[in-house]
Amino acid sequence: MLYWLLKSEPDVFGYPDLVRVGVEPWNGVRNYLARNYLRQMGAGDLCLFYHSNAKPNGVAGVARVVRAAYPDNLQFDPESAYFDPKSLPDNPRWSMVDVSPVVAFPTLLTLEALRDLPDWDDSPLTRKGTRLSVFPVTESQFRAALAAVGLEPEKLETGVVQTVNT
DNA sequence: GCCAACGTTGGC
DNA sequence: GCCAACGTTGGC
């Protein structure tokens, strides 16, 4: 199993929205490196759900990949801001995964607090100038993030979690 | 609102 | 294939 971080602007789609909808297609990613990471995701992988452009910024909860990469629906929708006229249906350029909520953090793990965690010294999140919206986190980074808000990773792995059903 | 950083575009 | 211009991200 792999671990990831997904950025989202809470004004657009925050963790509470994920809880509300139950399953969300993670569409609209239009960066090749981020897309390649999406394609590496497998069902069951866990994601830190990060609020960007927020007050304050930080990880709001954990999400789970419930469907591995498949073609992003918006690339073929001329009405969408994410429409890509160069993407052909028989060779889709952009991919998305489906994610579901696993557990809301009891408190937001702020960017400031993340910077204090040694495991997070080297990450696209804390590195200046990196704007990737999807990237891998190490197991130790994932565990450190959960520990920082008092959650136990083992309970996620054994399924004994506060899961929000659809 | 500012602006640094960086990805993409398009002329050549 | 280079690279300047441009657009976007995202912290502050």
PDB file of C-alpha atoms (C1' of nucleotides) in Angstrom:
ATOM      1  CA  MET A   1       0.000   0.000   0.000  1.00  0.00           C
ATOM      2  CA  LEU A   2       1.172   3.499  -0.842  1.00  0.00           C
ATOM      3  CA  TYR A   3       0.549   6.868   0.765  1.00  0.00           C
ATOM      4  CA  TRP A   4      -0.211  10.153  -0.947  1.00  0.00           C
ATOM      5  CA  LEU A   5      -1.151  13.757  -0.339  1.00  0.00           C
ATOM      6  CA  LEU A   6      -3.991  15.431  -2.193  1.00  0.00           C
ATOM      7  CA  LYS A   7      -4.372  19.200  -2.185  1.00  0.00           C
ATOM      8  CA  SER A   8      -7.742  20.847  -2.411  1.00  0.00           C
ATOM      9  CA  GLU A   9      -9.001  24.328  -1.787  1.00  0.00           C
ATOM     10  CA  PRO A  10     -11.670  24.058   0.918  1.00  0.00           C
ATOM     11  CA  ASP A  11     -13.618  26.947  -0.602  1.00  0.00           C
ATOM     12  CA  VAL A  12     -14.039  24.707  -3.646  1.00  0.00           C
ATOM     13  CA  PHE A  13     -14.040  21.203  -2.167  1.00  0.00           C
ATOM     14  CA  GLY A  14     -12.969  20.566   1.412  1.00  0.00           C
ATOM     15  CA  TYR A  15     -12.847  17.488   3.608  1.00  0.00           C
ATOM     16  CA  PRO A  16     -16.402  18.094   4.851  1.00  0.00           C
ATOM     17  CA  ASP A  17     -17.522  17.974   1.221  1.00  0.00           C
ATOM     18  CA  LEU A  18     -15.803  14.605   0.831  1.00  0.00           C
ATOM     19  CA  VAL A  19     -17.658  13.346   3.901  1.00  0.00           C
ATOM     20  CA  ARG A  20     -20.913  14.665   2.481  1.00  0.00           C
ATOM     21  CA  VAL A  21     -20.584  13.060  -0.953  1.00  0.00           C
ATOM     22  CA  GLY A  22     -18.985   9.803   0.194  1.00  0.00           C
ATOM     23  CA  VAL A  23     -17.133   9.138  -3.061  1.00  0.00           C
ATOM     24  CA  GLU A  24     -15.495  11.802  -5.170  1.00  0.00           C
ATOM     25  CA  PRO A  25     -13.861  11.516  -8.595  1.00  0.00           C
ATOM     26  CA  TRP A  26     -10.545  13.354  -8.279  1.00  0.00           C
ATOM     27  CA  ASN A  27     -10.774  15.027 -11.643  1.00  0.00           C
ATOM     28  CA  GLY A  28      -9.307  18.220 -13.045  1.00  0.00           C
ATOM     29  CA  VAL A  29      -5.644  17.390 -12.436  1.00  0.00           C
ATOM     30  CA  ARG A  30      -3.818  18.893 -15.409  1.00  0.00           C
ATOM     31  CA  ASN A  31      -0.177  18.480 -14.518  1.00  0.00           C
ATOM     32  CA  TYR A  32       1.751  15.575 -15.986  1.00  0.00           C
ATOM     33  CA  LEU A  33       3.738  14.688 -12.886  1.00  0.00           C
ATOM     34  CA  ALA A  34       0.605  14.767 -10.743  1.00  0.00           C
ATOM     35  CA  ARG A  35      -1.195  12.681 -13.366  1.00  0.00           C
ATOM     36  CA  ASN A  36       1.578  10.102 -13.314  1.00  0.00           C
ATOM     37  CA  TYR A  37       1.213   9.819  -9.562  1.00  0.00           C
ATOM     38  CA  LEU A  38      -2.552   9.373  -9.931  1.00  0.00           C
ATOM     39  CA  ARG A  39      -1.838   6.482 -12.283  1.00  0.00           C
ATOM     40  CA  GLN A  40       0.379   4.844  -9.674  1.00  0.00           C
ATOM     41  CA  MET A  41      -2.378   4.818  -7.075  1.00  0.00           C
ATOM     42  CA  GLY A  42      -4.066   1.577  -6.163  1.00  0.00           C
ATOM     43  CA  ALA A  43      -7.387   0.929  -4.489  1.00  0.00           C
ATOM     44  CA  GLY A  44      -6.775   0.974  -0.741  1.00  0.00           C
ATOM     45  CA  ASP A  45      -3.975   3.525  -0.807  1.00  0.00           C
ATOM     46  CA  LEU A  46      -4.367   6.203   1.851  1.00  0.00           C
ATOM     47  CA  CYS A  47      -4.184   9.930   1.216  1.00  0.00           C
ATOM     48  CA  LEU A  48      -3.669  12.924   3.440  1.00  0.00           C
ATOM     49  CA  PHE A  49      -6.340  15.435   2.457  1.00  0.00           C
ATOM     50  CA  TYR A  50      -4.689  18.857   2.503  1.00  0.00           C
ATOM     51  CA  HIS A  51      -6.464  22.192   2.473  1.00  0.00           C
ATOM     52  CA  SER A  52      -4.563  24.805   0.473  1.00  0.00           C
ATOM     53  CA  ASN A  53      -5.367  28.500   0.041  1.00  0.00           C
ATOM     54  CA  ALA A  54      -7.107  28.272   3.387  1.00  0.00           C
ATOM     55  CA  LYS A  55      -6.903  29.939   6.762  1.00  0.00           C
ATOM     56  CA  PRO A  56      -4.981  28.120   7.990  1.00  0.00           C
ATOM     57  CA  ASN A  57      -3.616  25.566   5.539  1.00  0.00           C
ATOM     58  CA  GLY A  58      -3.226  21.999   6.684  1.00  0.00           C
ATOM     59  CA  VAL A  59      -4.236  18.347   6.583  1.00  0.00           C
ATOM     60  CA  ALA A  60      -7.907  17.947   7.425  1.00  0.00           C
ATOM     61  CA  GLY A  61      -8.261  14.182   7.274  1.00  0.00           C
ATOM     62  CA  VAL A  62      -7.469  10.892   5.608  1.00  0.00           C
ATOM     63  CA  ALA A  63      -9.018   9.642   2.396  1.00  0.00           C
ATOM     64  CA  ARG A  64      -8.828   6.276   0.720  1.00  0.00           C
ATOM     65  CA  VAL A  65      -8.437   5.504  -2.970  1.00  0.00           C
ATOM     66  CA  VAL A  66     -11.466   3.388  -3.797  1.00  0.00           C
ATOM     67  CA  ARG A  67     -10.954   3.160  -7.550  1.00  0.00           C
ATOM     68  CA  ALA A  68      -7.636   3.176  -9.390  1.00  0.00           C
ATOM     69  CA  ALA A  69      -6.955   5.546 -12.273  1.00  0.00           C
ATOM     70  CA  TYR A  70      -9.415   5.791 -15.147  1.00  0.00           C
ATOM     71  CA  PRO A  71     -10.006   8.507 -17.754  1.00  0.00           C
ATOM     72  CA  ASP A  72     -10.900  11.935 -16.347  1.00  0.00           C
ATOM     73  CA  ASN A  73     -14.435  12.691 -17.507  1.00  0.00           C
ATOM     74  CA  LEU A  74     -13.959  16.456 -17.713  1.00  0.00           C
ATOM     75  CA  GLN A  75     -11.314  16.339 -20.443  1.00  0.00           C
ATOM     76  CA  PHE A  76     -14.016  15.449 -22.990  1.00  0.00           C
ATOM     77  CA  ASP A  77     -16.612  17.960 -21.753  1.00  0.00           C
ATOM     78  CA  PRO A  78     -16.507  21.141 -23.870  1.00  0.00           C
ATOM     79  CA  GLU A  79     -18.445  22.960 -21.152  1.00  0.00           C
ATOM     80  CA  SER A  80     -15.820  22.204 -18.525  1.00  0.00           C
ATOM     81  CA  ALA A  81     -12.918  24.438 -17.621  1.00  0.00           C
ATOM     82  CA  TYR A  82     -10.890  21.216 -17.689  1.00  0.00           C
ATOM     83  CA  PHE A  83     -11.833  20.380 -21.281  1.00  0.00           C
ATOM     84  CA  ASP A  84      -8.788  19.355 -23.317  1.00  0.00           C
ATOM     85  CA  PRO A  85      -9.463  19.462 -27.053  1.00  0.00           C
ATOM     86  CA  LYS A  86      -6.180  17.672 -27.710  1.00  0.00           C
ATOM     87  CA  SER A  87      -7.166  14.629 -25.675  1.00  0.00           C
ATOM     88  CA  LEU A  88      -8.606  11.862 -27.808  1.00  0.00           C
ATOM     89  CA  PRO A  89     -11.185   9.369 -26.490  1.00  0.00           C
ATOM     90  CA  ASP A  90      -9.161   6.396 -27.714  1.00  0.00           C
ATOM     91  CA  ASN A  91      -6.054   7.752 -25.972  1.00  0.00           C
ATOM     92  CA  PRO A  92      -7.123   9.861 -22.975  1.00  0.00           C
ATOM     93  CA  ARG A  93      -4.480  12.234 -21.742  1.00  0.00           C
ATOM     94  CA  TRP A  94      -5.762  12.797 -18.203  1.00  0.00           C
ATOM     95  CA  SER A  95      -6.679  10.401 -15.449  1.00  0.00           C
ATOM     96  CA  MET A  96      -8.577  10.505 -12.183  1.00  0.00           C
ATOM     97  CA  VAL A  97      -9.131   8.210  -9.208  1.00  0.00           C
ATOM     98  CA  ASP A  98     -12.090   7.930  -6.856  1.00  0.00           C
ATOM     99  CA  VAL A  99     -11.535   8.719  -3.183  1.00  0.00           C
ATOM    100  CA  SER A 100     -13.648   8.305  -0.065  1.00  0.00           C
ATOM    101  CA  PRO A 101     -13.317   9.675   3.463  1.00  0.00           C
ATOM    102  CA  VAL A 102     -11.663   7.530   6.143  1.00  0.00           C
ATOM    103  CA  VAL A 103     -11.274   9.759   9.182  1.00  0.00           C
ATOM    104  CA  ALA A 104     -11.438  13.482   9.840  1.00  0.00           C
ATOM    105  CA  PHE A 105      -8.503  14.747  11.885  1.00  0.00           C
ATOM    106  CA  PRO A 106      -9.649  15.799  15.370  1.00  0.00           C
ATOM    107  CA  THR A 107      -7.772  19.039  14.741  1.00  0.00           C
ATOM    108  CA  LEU A 108      -6.338  20.484  11.559  1.00  0.00           C
ATOM    109  CA  LEU A 109      -2.669  19.540  11.193  1.00  0.00           C
ATOM    110  CA  THR A 110      -1.452  22.904  10.023  1.00  0.00           C
ATOM    111  CA  LEU A 111       1.331  23.507   7.532  1.00  0.00           C
ATOM    112  CA  GLU A 112       3.174  25.251  10.339  1.00  0.00           C
ATOM    113  CA  ALA A 113       2.927  22.140  12.531  1.00  0.00           C
ATOM    114  CA  LEU A 114       3.971  19.902   9.635  1.00  0.00           C
ATOM    115  CA  ARG A 115       7.129  21.957   9.194  1.00  0.00           C
ATOM    116  CA  ASP A 116       8.054  21.054  12.772  1.00  0.00           C
ATOM    117  CA  LEU A 117       7.972  17.319  12.028  1.00  0.00           C
ATOM    118  CA  PRO A 118      11.465  16.043  11.084  1.00  0.00           C
ATOM    119  CA  ASP A 119       9.998  13.486   8.682  1.00  0.00           C
ATOM    120  CA  TRP A 120       8.529  16.346   6.681  1.00  0.00           C
ATOM    121  CA  ASP A 121      11.812  18.186   6.117  1.00  0.00           C
ATOM    122  CA  ASP A 122      11.942  16.827   2.585  1.00  0.00           C
ATOM    123  CA  SER A 123       8.586  16.993   0.874  1.00  0.00           C
ATOM    124  CA  PRO A 124       7.011  18.882  -2.010  1.00  0.00           C
ATOM    125  CA  LEU A 125       4.723  20.358   0.631  1.00  0.00           C
ATOM    126  CA  THR A 126       7.408  22.017   2.716  1.00  0.00           C
ATOM    127  CA  ARG A 127       9.853  22.736  -0.103  1.00  0.00           C
ATOM    128  CA  LYS A 128       9.718  26.293  -1.320  1.00  0.00           C
ATOM    129  CA  GLY A 129       8.175  26.840  -4.700  1.00  0.00           C
ATOM    130  CA  THR A 130       6.703  23.392  -5.285  1.00  0.00           C
ATOM    131  CA  ARG A 131       3.115  23.497  -6.429  1.00  0.00           C
ATOM    132  CA  LEU A 132       2.349  19.841  -7.045  1.00  0.00           C
ATOM    133  CA  SER A 133      -1.201  18.996  -6.045  1.00  0.00           C
ATOM    134  CA  VAL A 134      -0.670  15.228  -5.888  1.00  0.00           C
ATOM    135  CA  PHE A 135       2.466  13.551  -4.590  1.00  0.00           C
ATOM    136  CA  PRO A 136       3.609  10.554  -2.568  1.00  0.00           C
ATOM    137  CA  VAL A 137       4.329  10.688   1.138  1.00  0.00           C
ATOM    138  CA  THR A 138       6.483   8.128   2.894  1.00  0.00           C
ATOM    139  CA  GLU A 139       5.076   5.743   5.446  1.00  0.00           C
ATOM    140  CA  SER A 140       7.014   7.568   8.157  1.00  0.00           C
ATOM    141  CA  GLN A 141       5.587  10.903   7.017  1.00  0.00           C
ATOM    142  CA  PHE A 142       2.102   9.445   7.054  1.00  0.00           C
ATOM    143  CA  ARG A 143       2.563   7.972  10.520  1.00  0.00           C
ATOM    144  CA  ALA A 144       4.100  11.174  11.871  1.00  0.00           C
ATOM    145  CA  ALA A 145       1.176  13.199  10.543  1.00  0.00           C
ATOM    146  CA  LEU A 146      -1.363  10.937  12.228  1.00  0.00           C
ATOM    147  CA  ALA A 147       0.618  10.802  15.462  1.00  0.00           C
ATOM    148  CA  ALA A 148       0.762  14.593  15.549  1.00  0.00           C
ATOM    149  CA  VAL A 149      -3.008  14.714  15.958  1.00  0.00           C
ATOM    150  CA  GLY A 150      -3.216  11.682  18.236  1.00  0.00           C
ATOM    151  CA  LEU A 151      -4.381   9.086  15.702  1.00  0.00           C
ATOM    152  CA  GLU A 152      -2.948   5.600  15.416  1.00  0.00           C
ATOM    153  CA  PRO A 153      -2.118   4.334  11.932  1.00  0.00           C
ATOM    154  CA  GLU A 154      -2.681   0.732  13.028  1.00  0.00           C
ATOM    155  CA  LYS A 155      -6.329   1.464  13.580  1.00  0.00           C
ATOM    156  CA  LEU A 156      -6.661   2.641  10.017  1.00  0.00           C
ATOM    157  CA  GLU A 157      -4.979  -0.471   8.695  1.00  0.00           C
ATOM    158  CA  THR A 158      -7.152  -2.842  10.679  1.00  0.00           C
ATOM    159  CA  GLY A 159     -10.256  -0.993   9.607  1.00  0.00           C
ATOM    160  CA  VAL A 160     -11.135   0.012  13.153  1.00  0.00           C
ATOM    161  CA  VAL A 161     -11.725   3.591  12.197  1.00  0.00           C
ATOM    162  CA  GLN A 162     -14.339   6.216  12.200  1.00  0.00           C
ATOM    163  CA  THR A 163     -15.334   5.469   8.657  1.00  0.00           C
ATOM    164  CA  VAL A 164     -17.977   7.592   7.048  1.00  0.00           C
ATOM    165  CA  ASN A 165     -20.204   5.486   4.884  1.00  0.00           C
ATOM    166  CA  THR A 166     -21.917   6.700   1.763  1.00  0.00           C
TER     167      THR A 166
ATOM    168  C1'  DG B   1      -3.336  41.503  -3.100  1.00  0.00           C
ATOM    169  C1'  DC B   2       1.462  40.428  -3.853  1.00  0.00           C
ATOM    170  C1'  DC B   3       4.771  37.868  -5.924  1.00  0.00           C
ATOM    171  C1'  DA B   4       8.162  33.863  -6.236  1.00  0.00           C
ATOM    172  C1'  DA B   5       8.406  29.766  -8.474  1.00  0.00           C
ATOM    173  C1'  DC B   6       7.586  26.918 -12.038  1.00  0.00           C
ATOM    174  C1'  DG B   7       4.982  24.598 -16.001  1.00  0.00           C
ATOM    175  C1'  DT B   8       3.367  25.436 -20.615  1.00  0.00           C
ATOM    176  C1'  DT B   9       3.071  27.620 -24.995  1.00  0.00           C
ATOM    177  C1'  DG B  10       4.506  29.089 -29.280  1.00  0.00           C
ATOM    178  C1'  DG B  11       7.636  31.725 -32.385  1.00  0.00           C
ATOM    179  C1'  DC B  12      11.761  31.019 -34.492  1.00  0.00           C
TER     180       DC B  12
ATOM    181  C1'  DG C   1      15.188  22.382 -29.689  1.00  0.00           C
ATOM    182  C1'  DC C   2      15.665  26.828 -27.504  1.00  0.00           C
ATOM    183  C1'  DC C   3      13.802  30.164 -24.676  1.00  0.00           C
ATOM    184  C1'  DA C   4      10.941  34.370 -23.724  1.00  0.00           C
ATOM    185  C1'  DA C   5       6.421  35.315 -22.529  1.00  0.00           C
ATOM    186  C1'  DC C   6       2.652  34.070 -20.170  1.00  0.00           C
ATOM    187  C1'  DG C   7      -0.491  31.823 -16.853  1.00  0.00           C
ATOM    188  C1'  DT C   8      -1.136  29.510 -12.563  1.00  0.00           C
ATOM    189  C1'  DT C   9      -0.229  27.976  -7.922  1.00  0.00           C
ATOM    190  C1'  DG C  10      -0.222  28.846  -3.339  1.00  0.00           C
ATOM    191  C1'  DG C  11       2.079  30.837   0.859  1.00  0.00           C
ATOM    192  C1'  DC C  12       2.214  35.013   3.039  1.00  0.00           C
TER     193       DC C  12
END
